[in-house]
Coordinates of C-alpha atoms and ligand atoms in Angstrom, one line a residue:
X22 CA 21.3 1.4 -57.4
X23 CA 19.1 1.1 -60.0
X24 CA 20.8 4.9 -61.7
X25 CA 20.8 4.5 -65.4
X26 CA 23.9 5.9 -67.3
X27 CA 22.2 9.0 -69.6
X28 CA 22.9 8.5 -73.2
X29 CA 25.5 10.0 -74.5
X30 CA 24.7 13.9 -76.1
X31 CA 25.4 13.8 -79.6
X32 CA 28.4 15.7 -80.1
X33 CA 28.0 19.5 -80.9
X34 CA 28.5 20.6 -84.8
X35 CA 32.2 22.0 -83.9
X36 CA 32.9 19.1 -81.3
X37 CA 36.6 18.3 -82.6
X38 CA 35.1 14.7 -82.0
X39 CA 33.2 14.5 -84.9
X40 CA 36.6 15.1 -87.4
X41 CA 37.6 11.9 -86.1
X42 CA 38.8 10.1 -89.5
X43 CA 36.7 6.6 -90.4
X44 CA 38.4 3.6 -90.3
X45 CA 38.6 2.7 -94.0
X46 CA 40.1 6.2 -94.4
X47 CA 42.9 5.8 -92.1
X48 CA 43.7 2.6 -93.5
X49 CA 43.5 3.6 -97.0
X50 CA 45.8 6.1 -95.8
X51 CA 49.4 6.3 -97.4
X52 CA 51.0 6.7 -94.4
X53 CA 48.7 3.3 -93.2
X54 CA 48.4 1.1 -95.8
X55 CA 51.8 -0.1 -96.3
X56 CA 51.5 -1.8 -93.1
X57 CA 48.6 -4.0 -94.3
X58 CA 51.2 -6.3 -96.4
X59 CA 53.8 -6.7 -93.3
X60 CA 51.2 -7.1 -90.5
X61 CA 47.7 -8.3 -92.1
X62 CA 44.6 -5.9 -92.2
X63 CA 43.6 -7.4 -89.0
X64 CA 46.6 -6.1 -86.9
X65 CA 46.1 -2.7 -88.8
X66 CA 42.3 -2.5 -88.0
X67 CA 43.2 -2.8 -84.0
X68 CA 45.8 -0.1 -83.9
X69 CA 43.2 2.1 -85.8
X70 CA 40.4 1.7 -83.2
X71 CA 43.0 2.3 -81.2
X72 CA 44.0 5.9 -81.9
X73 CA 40.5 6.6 -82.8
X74 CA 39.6 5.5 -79.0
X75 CA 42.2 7.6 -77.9
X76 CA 40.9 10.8 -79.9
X77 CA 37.3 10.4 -78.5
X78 CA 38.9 10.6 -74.8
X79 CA 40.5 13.6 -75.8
X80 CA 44.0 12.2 -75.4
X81 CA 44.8 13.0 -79.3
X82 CA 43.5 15.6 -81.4
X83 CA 41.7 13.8 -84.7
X84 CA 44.3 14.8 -87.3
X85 CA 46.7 12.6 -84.7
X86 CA 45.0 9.7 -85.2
X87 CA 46.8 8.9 -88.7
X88 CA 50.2 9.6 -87.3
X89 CA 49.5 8.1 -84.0
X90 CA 48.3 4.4 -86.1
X91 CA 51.5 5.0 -88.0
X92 CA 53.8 5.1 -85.2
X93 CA 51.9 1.8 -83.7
X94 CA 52.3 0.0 -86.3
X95 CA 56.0 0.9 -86.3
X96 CA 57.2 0.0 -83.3
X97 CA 55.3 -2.9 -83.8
X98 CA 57.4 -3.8 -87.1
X99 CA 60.7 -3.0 -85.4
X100 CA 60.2 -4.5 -81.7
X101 CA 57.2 -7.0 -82.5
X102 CA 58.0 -8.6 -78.6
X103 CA 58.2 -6.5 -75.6
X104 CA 61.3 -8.6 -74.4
X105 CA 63.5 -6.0 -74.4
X106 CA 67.3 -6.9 -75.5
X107 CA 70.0 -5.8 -72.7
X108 CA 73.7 -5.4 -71.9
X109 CA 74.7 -7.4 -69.3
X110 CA 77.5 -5.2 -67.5
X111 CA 76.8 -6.9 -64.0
X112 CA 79.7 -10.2 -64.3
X113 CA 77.5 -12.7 -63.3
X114 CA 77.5 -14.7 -66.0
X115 CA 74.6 -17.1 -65.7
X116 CA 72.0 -14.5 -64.5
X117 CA 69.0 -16.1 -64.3
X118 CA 66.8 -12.7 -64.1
X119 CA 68.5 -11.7 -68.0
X120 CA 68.0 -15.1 -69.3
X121 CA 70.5 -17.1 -68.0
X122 CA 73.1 -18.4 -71.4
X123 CA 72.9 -15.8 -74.3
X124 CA 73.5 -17.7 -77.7
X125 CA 76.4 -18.4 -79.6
X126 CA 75.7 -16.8 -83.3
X127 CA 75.3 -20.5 -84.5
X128 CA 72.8 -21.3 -82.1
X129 CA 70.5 -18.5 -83.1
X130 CA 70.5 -18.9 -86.5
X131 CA 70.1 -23.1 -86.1
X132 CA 67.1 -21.5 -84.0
X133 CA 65.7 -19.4 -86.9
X134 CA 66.1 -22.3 -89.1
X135 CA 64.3 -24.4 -87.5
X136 CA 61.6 -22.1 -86.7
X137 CA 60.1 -23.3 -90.4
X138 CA 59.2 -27.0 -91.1
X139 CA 61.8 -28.9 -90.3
X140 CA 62.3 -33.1 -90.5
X141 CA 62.4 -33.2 -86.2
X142 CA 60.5 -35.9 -86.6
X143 CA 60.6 -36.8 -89.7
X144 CA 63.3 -39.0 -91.9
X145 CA 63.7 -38.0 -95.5
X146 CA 65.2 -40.5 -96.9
X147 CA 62.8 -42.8 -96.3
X148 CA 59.3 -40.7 -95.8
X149 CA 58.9 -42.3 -92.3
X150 CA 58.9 -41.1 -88.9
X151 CA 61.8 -40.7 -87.2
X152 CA 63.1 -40.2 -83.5
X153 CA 62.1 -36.6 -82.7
X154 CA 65.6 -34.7 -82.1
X155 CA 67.9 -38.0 -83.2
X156 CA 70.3 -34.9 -84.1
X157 CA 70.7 -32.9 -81.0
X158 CA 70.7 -36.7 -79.0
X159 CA 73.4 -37.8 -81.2
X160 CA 75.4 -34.6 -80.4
X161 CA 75.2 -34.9 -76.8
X162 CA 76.6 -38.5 -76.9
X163 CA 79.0 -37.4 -78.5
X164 CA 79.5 -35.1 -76.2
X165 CA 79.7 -37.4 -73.1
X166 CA 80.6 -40.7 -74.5
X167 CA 80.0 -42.4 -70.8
X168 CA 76.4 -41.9 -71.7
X169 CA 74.5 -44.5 -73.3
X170 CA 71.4 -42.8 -74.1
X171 CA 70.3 -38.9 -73.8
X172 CA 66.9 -37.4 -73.2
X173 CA 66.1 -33.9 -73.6
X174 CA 63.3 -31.7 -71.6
X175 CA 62.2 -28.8 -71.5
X176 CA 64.1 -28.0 -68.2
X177 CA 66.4 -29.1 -65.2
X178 CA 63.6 -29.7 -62.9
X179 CA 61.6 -31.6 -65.6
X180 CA 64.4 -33.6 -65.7
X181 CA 65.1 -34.3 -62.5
X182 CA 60.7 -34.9 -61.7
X183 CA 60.5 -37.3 -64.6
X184 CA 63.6 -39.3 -63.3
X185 CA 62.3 -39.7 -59.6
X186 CA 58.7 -39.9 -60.9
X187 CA 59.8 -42.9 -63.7
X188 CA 61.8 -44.5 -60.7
X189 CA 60.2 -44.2 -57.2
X190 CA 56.5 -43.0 -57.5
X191 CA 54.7 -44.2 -54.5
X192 CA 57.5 -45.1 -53.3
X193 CA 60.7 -43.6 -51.5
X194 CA 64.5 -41.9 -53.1
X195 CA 66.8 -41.7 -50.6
X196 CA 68.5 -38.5 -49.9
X197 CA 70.9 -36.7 -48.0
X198 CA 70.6 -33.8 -45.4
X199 CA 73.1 -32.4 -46.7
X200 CA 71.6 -31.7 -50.6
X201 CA 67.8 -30.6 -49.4
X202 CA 68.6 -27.1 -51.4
X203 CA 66.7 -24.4 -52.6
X204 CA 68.0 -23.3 -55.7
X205 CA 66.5 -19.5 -56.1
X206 CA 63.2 -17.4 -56.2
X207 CA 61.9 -20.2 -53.2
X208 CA 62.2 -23.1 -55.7
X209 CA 63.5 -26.5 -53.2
X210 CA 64.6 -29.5 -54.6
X211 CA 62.7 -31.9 -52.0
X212 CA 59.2 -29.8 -52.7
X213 CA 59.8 -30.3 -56.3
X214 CA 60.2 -34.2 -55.6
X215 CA 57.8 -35.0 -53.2
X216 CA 55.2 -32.9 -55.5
X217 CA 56.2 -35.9 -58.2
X218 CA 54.3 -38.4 -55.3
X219 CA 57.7 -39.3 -53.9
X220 CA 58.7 -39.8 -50.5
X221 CA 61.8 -38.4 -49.3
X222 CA 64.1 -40.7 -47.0
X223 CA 66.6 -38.2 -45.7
X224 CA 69.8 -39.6 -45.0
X225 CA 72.7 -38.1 -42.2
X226 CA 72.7 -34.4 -41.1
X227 CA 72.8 -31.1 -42.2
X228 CA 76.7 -31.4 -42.5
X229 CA 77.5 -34.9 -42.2
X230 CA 75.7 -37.8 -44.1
X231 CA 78.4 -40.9 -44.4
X232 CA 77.9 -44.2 -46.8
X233 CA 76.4 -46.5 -43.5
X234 CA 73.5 -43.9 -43.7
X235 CA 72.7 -44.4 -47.1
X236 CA 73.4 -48.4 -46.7
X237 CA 70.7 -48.1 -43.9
X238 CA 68.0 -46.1 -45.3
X239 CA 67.6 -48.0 -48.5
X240 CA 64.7 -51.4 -48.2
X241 CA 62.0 -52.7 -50.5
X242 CA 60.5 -49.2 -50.9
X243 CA 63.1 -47.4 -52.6
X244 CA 63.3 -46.5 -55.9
X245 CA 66.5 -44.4 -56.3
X246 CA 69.1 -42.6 -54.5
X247 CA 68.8 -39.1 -55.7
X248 CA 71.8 -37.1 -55.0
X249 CA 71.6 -33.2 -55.7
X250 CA 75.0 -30.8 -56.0
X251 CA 73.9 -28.2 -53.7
X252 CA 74.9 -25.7 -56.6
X253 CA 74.7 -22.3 -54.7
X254 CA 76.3 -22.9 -51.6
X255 CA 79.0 -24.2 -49.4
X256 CA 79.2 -26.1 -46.9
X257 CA 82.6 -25.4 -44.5
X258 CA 83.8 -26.9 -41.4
X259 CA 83.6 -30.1 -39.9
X260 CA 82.0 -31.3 -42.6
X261 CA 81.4 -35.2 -45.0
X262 CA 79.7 -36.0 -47.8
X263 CA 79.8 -39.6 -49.7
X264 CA 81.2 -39.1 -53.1
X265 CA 78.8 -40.4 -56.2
X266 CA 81.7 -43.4 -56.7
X267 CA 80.8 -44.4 -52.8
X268 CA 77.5 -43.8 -53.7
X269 CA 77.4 -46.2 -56.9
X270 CA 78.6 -48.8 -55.1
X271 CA 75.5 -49.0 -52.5
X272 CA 73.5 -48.2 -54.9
X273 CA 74.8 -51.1 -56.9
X274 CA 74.8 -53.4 -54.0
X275 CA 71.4 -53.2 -53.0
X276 CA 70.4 -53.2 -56.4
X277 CA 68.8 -49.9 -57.0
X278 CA 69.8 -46.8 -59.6
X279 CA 71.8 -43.5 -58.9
X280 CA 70.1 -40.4 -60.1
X281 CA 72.5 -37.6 -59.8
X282 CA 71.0 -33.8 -60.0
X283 CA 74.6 -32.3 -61.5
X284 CA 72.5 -28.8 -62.3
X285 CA 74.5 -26.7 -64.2
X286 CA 75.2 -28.9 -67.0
X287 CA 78.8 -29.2 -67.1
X288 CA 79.8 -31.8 -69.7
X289 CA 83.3 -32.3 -69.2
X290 CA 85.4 -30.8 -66.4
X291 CA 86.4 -27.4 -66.1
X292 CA 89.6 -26.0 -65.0
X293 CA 88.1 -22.3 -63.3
X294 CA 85.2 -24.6 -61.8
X295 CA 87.6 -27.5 -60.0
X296 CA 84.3 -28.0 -57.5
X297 CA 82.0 -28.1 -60.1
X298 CA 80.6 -31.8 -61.0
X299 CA 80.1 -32.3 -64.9
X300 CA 78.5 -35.5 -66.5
X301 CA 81.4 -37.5 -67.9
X302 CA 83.1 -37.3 -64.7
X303 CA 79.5 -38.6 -62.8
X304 CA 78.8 -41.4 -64.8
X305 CA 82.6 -42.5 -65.3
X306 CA 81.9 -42.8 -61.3
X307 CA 78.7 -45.1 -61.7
X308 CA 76.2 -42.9 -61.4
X309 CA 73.5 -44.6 -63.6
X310 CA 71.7 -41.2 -64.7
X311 CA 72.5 -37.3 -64.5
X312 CA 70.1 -35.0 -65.1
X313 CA 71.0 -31.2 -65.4
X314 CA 69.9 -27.8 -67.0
X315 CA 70.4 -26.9 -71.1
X316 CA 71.3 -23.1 -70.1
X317 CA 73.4 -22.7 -67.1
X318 CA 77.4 -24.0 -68.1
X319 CA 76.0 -26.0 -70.6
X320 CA 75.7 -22.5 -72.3
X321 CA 72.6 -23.8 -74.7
X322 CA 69.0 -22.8 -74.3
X323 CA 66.4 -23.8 -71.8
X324 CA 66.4 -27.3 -71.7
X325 CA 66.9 -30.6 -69.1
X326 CA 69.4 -33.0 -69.8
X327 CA 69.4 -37.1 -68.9
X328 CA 72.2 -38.7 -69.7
X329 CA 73.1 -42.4 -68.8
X330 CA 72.0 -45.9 -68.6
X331 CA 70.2 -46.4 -72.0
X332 CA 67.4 -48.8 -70.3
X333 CA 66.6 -46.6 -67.6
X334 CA 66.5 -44.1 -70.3
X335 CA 64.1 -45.4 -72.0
X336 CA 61.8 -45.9 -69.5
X337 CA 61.6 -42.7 -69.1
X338 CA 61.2 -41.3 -72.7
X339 CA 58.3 -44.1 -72.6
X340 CA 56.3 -42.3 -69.5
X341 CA 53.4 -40.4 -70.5
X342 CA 55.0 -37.8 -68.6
X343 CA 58.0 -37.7 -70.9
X344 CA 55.3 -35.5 -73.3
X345 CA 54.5 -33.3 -71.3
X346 CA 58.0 -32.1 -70.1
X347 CA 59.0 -32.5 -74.0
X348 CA 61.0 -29.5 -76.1
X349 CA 60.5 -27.6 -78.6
X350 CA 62.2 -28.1 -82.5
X351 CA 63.4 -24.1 -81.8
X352 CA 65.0 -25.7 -78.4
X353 CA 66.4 -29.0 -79.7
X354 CA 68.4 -27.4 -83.0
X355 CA 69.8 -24.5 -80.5
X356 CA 70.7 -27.1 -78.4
X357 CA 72.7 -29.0 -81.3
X358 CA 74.1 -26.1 -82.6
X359 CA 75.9 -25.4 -79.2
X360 CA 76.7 -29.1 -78.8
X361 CA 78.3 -29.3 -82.4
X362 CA 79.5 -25.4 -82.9
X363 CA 81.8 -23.2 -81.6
X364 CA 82.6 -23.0 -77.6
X365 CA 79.6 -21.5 -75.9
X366 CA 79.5 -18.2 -74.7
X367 CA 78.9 -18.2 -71.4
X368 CA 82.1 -20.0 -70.9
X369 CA 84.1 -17.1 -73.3
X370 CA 82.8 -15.4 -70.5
X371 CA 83.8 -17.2 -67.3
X372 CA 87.3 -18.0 -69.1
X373 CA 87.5 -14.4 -70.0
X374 CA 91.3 -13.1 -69.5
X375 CA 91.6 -10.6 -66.4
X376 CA 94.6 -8.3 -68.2
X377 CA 92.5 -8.1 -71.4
X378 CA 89.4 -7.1 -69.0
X379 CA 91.4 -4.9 -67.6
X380 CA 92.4 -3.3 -71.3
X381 CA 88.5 -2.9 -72.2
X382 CA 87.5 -1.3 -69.3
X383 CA 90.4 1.2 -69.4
X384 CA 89.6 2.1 -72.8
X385 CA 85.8 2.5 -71.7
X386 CA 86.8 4.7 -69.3
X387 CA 89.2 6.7 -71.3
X388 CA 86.2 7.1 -73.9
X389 CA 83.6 8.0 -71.5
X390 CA 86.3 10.5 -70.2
X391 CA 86.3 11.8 -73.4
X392 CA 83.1 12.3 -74.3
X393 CA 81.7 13.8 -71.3
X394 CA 84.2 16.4 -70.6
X395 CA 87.0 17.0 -73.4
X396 CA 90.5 17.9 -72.3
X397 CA 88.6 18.8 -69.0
X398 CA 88.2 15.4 -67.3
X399 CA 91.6 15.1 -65.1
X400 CA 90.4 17.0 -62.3
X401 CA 87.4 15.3 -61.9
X402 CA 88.6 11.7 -62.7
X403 CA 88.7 10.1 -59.9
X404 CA 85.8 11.3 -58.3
X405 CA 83.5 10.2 -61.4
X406 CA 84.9 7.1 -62.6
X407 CA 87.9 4.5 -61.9
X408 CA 88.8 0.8 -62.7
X409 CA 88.9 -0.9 -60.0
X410 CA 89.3 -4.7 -59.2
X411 CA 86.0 -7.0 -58.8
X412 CA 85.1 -10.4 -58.7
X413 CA 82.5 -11.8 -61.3
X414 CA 80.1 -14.5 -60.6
X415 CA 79.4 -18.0 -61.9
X416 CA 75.7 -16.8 -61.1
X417 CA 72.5 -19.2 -62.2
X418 CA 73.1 -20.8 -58.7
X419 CA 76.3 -22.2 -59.6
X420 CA 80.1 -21.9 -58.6
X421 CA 79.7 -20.8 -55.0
X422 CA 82.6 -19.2 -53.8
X423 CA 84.6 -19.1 -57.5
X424 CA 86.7 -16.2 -57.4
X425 CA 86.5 -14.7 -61.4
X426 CA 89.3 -11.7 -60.7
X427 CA 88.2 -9.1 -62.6
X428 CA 87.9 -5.3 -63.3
X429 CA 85.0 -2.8 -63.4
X430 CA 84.5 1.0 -64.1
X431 CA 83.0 2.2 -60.3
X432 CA 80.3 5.0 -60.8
X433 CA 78.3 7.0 -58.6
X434 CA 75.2 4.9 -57.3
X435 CA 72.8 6.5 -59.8
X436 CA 74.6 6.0 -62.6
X437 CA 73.5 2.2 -62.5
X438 CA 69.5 3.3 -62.9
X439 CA 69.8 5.9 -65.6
X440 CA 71.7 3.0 -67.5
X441 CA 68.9 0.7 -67.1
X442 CA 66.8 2.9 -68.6
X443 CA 69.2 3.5 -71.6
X444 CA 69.0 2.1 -75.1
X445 CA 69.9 -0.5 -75.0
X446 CA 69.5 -0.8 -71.3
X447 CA 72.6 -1.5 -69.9
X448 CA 72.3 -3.5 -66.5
X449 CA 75.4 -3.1 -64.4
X450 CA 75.7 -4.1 -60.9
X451 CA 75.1 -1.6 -57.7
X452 CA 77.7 -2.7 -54.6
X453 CA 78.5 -0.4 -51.7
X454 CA 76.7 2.4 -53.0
X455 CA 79.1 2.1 -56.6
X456 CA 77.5 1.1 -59.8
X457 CA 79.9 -1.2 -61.1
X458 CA 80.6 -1.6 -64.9
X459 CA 82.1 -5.1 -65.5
X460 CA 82.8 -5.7 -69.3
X461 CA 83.2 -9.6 -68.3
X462 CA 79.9 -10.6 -69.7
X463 CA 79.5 -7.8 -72.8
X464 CA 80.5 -9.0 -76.2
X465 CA 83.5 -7.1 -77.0
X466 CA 81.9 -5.6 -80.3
X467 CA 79.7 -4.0 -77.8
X468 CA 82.4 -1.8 -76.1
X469 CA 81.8 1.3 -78.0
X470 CA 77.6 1.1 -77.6
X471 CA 78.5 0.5 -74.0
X472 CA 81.2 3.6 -74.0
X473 CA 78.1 5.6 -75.6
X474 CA 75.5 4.5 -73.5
X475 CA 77.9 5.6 -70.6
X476 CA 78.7 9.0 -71.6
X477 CA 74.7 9.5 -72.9
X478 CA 73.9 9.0 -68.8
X479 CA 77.2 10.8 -67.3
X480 CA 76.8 13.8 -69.7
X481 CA 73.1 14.3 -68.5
X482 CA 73.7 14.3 -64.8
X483 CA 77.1 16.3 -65.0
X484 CA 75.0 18.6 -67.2
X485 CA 71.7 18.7 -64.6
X486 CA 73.8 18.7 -61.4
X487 CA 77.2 20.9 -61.7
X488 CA 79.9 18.9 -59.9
X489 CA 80.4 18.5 -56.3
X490 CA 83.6 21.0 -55.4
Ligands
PLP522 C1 69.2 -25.1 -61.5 C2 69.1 -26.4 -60.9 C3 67.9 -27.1 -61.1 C4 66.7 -26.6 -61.9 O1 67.1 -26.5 -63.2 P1 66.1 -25.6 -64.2 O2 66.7 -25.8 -65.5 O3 66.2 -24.3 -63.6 O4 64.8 -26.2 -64.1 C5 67.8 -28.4 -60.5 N1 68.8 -28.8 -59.7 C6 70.0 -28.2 -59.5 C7 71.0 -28.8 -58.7 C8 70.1 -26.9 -60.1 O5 71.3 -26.2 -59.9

């Protein structure tokens, strides 16, 4: 109330304070100045007020302050993101918290290519503009020849809100009981929809919805039918769905389009996945478009797929909407170099061989054995760390109920933090008080950074905490 702050003393002669070093002398300094090139004198200047901010609290004496900018600047040449890079030793394989697909090799470098000025939208031979991402479309038709015309977004959702917003706004997409899912983290399909200023008609029950209910449902105010694979979950018992060929047909008798929500992003059909729809399949059965993610099966980076009827198509790369769900060049030549290169990696990974999973983790175990306690592991083997058989997950709300047979290398419960906080971090998977190490979703170059990441944790808490007798 009205109290004034007193101004500052002035520091006493032999306050340590005043041996704080100027800023043109730190950055003049050898240890400093290299950094100038690699990060521009601007970056430099900030990590030197910095440390000298941190000297006047008192947190670092004043001949820190050069060391301390050094180190800054440092970590900010080797790590200049704070996305942290991670093993992913839990077997779900699209995990949506650790990024859902990781890259194939070609995709990443396509990515850093195209991170400098690229023709996206541009044609060389003839100086003109061109169709932004006429590469990566041409690639997904060839992909699903059913398709006459692709559209890339910047996710499924987008997908899936420009469709129903292109087709039905203030008016109604017809929908059954049966696919009003949530797919994770609260996100529902029928919010996302209605949000788009569609209404939802909802069609049969929670586990029945038959073709006379669709028939009935559609008049002069629908747009589409909108049908949505309820990706993470099943639906048992007494139980009927209309297939997307029964669907087509109504849809194609009362003259209205099919939008089909396939979400993961399956092209073609997969043998491990025999419930899992993919987009040739779904518009070989009349669906008129499929809309789906760019990083779940698909295996490619975060994107939304339309595939299907070129007109309708084009109508929606036409919306104004269209722009503001569009990708980025990064996204598009990822996307193309998955499309075009070798078989993505997320499906290495739900294809992965169960005997040769089995191999790898006996061989991690054998080398963790090793490591923590030479020659005198027997007794305690067992008790510390066994393979064991698990079941991996599709993951990324997909593949409900798809056994992946498996193995893991079971822990004691604590094992599974002190790994996180590991470098790399390794995230493994914590199931009836176990931490479970499944090698189904780490590259296998990365077995022996996993084997030393393992014995790094193991040796410390056998070290701090003798052995239960
Ligand atoms: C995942 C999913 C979405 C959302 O896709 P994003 O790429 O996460 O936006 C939509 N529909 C279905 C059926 C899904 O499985």
């Amino acid at each position: 109330m009205g109290e004034q702050r007193p101004a500052p003393l002035p520091a006493p002669d032999d306050d340590p304070r005043r041996r704080i070093p100027r800023t043109d002398a730190v950055m003049a300094s050898p240890e400093v100045s290299a950094f100038a090139d690699r990060l521009g004198p601007q970056r430099v200047k900030q990590a030197v007020m910095a440390a000298q901010a941190a000297a006047r609290a008192g947190d670092i004496t004043p001949d820190q302050v050069v060391p301390r900018v050094a180190d800054a600047l440092d970590s900010l040449v080797a790590a200049p993101t704070t996305l942290t890079r991670v093993l992913n030793a839990t077997g779900v394989v699209v995990h949506t918290n650790l990024g859902r697909a990781p890259l194939t090799p070609a995709a990443q470098e396509a990515m850093a290519a195209a991170a400098a000025y690229v023709d996206v939208e541009f044609d060389l031979a003839t100086g003109a503009r061109a169709t932004r991402g006429r590469g990566t479309l041409a690639a997904l038709r060839a992909a699903v020849p059913q398709a006459g015309a692709a559209l890339v977004l910047n996710n499924g959702a987008a997908a899936l809100s420009l469709a129903v917003t292109c087709l039905a706004q203030g008016r109604e997409v017809v929908v059954s009981r049966g696919e009003m899912v949530e797919i994770g983290d609260g996100f529902r399909l029928p919010d996302l929809i209605r949000s788009t200023g569609v209404t939802i008609r909802e069609v049969g029950t929670t586990n029945r919805t038959h073709a006379a209910d669709y028939a009935e449902a559609i008049g002069p105010e629908t747009g589409a039918i909108v049908k949505i694979h309820p990706s993470n979950f099943l639906v048992a018992g007494f139980t009927a769905s209309v297939s997307v060929r029964e669907c087509a047909a109504i849809a194609a008798e009362h003259g209205v389009p099919l939008v089909v929500d396939i979400g993961s992003g399956l092209l073609a059909p997969d043998s491990v996945l025999p419930a899992e729809p993919d987009a040739a399949s779904t518009l070989a059965d009349g669906a008129d478009l499929v809309t789906s993610s760019g990083d779940k099966l698909l295996g490619g980076p975060q994107a939304g797929i339309v595939l299907g009827r070129s007109d309708l198509v084009e109508r929606l790369r036409r919306h104004p909407l269209a722009r503001a769900f569009r990708t980025d060049k990064v996204t598009l030549a990822a996307l193309e170099a998955t499309l075009r290169g070798p078989r993505a990696v997320v499906l290495d990974y739900l294809h992965a061989d169960p005997d040769l999973l089995r191999a790898r983790t006996e061989r991690l175990a054998a080398q963790v054995a090793e490591r923590t306690a030479p020659g005198g592991h027997e007794a305690r083997d067992g008790v510390l760390a066994e393979v064991v058989a698990v079941r991996g997950a599709v993951g990324g709300g997909g593949g409900p109920g798809v056994p992946l047979p498996g193995w893991a290398l079971s822990l004691p419960e604590p094992v599974a933090d002190a790994l996180r906080h590991g470098d790399p971090p390794v995230v493994a998977r914590v199931e009836g008080g176990r931490t479970l190490v499944d090698l189904r979703c780490v590259p296998p170059g990365e077995d022996g950074t996993l084997a030393a990441c393992l014995a790094a944790v193991l040796g410390t808490m056998l070290g701090a905490e003798p052995a239960e007798s």
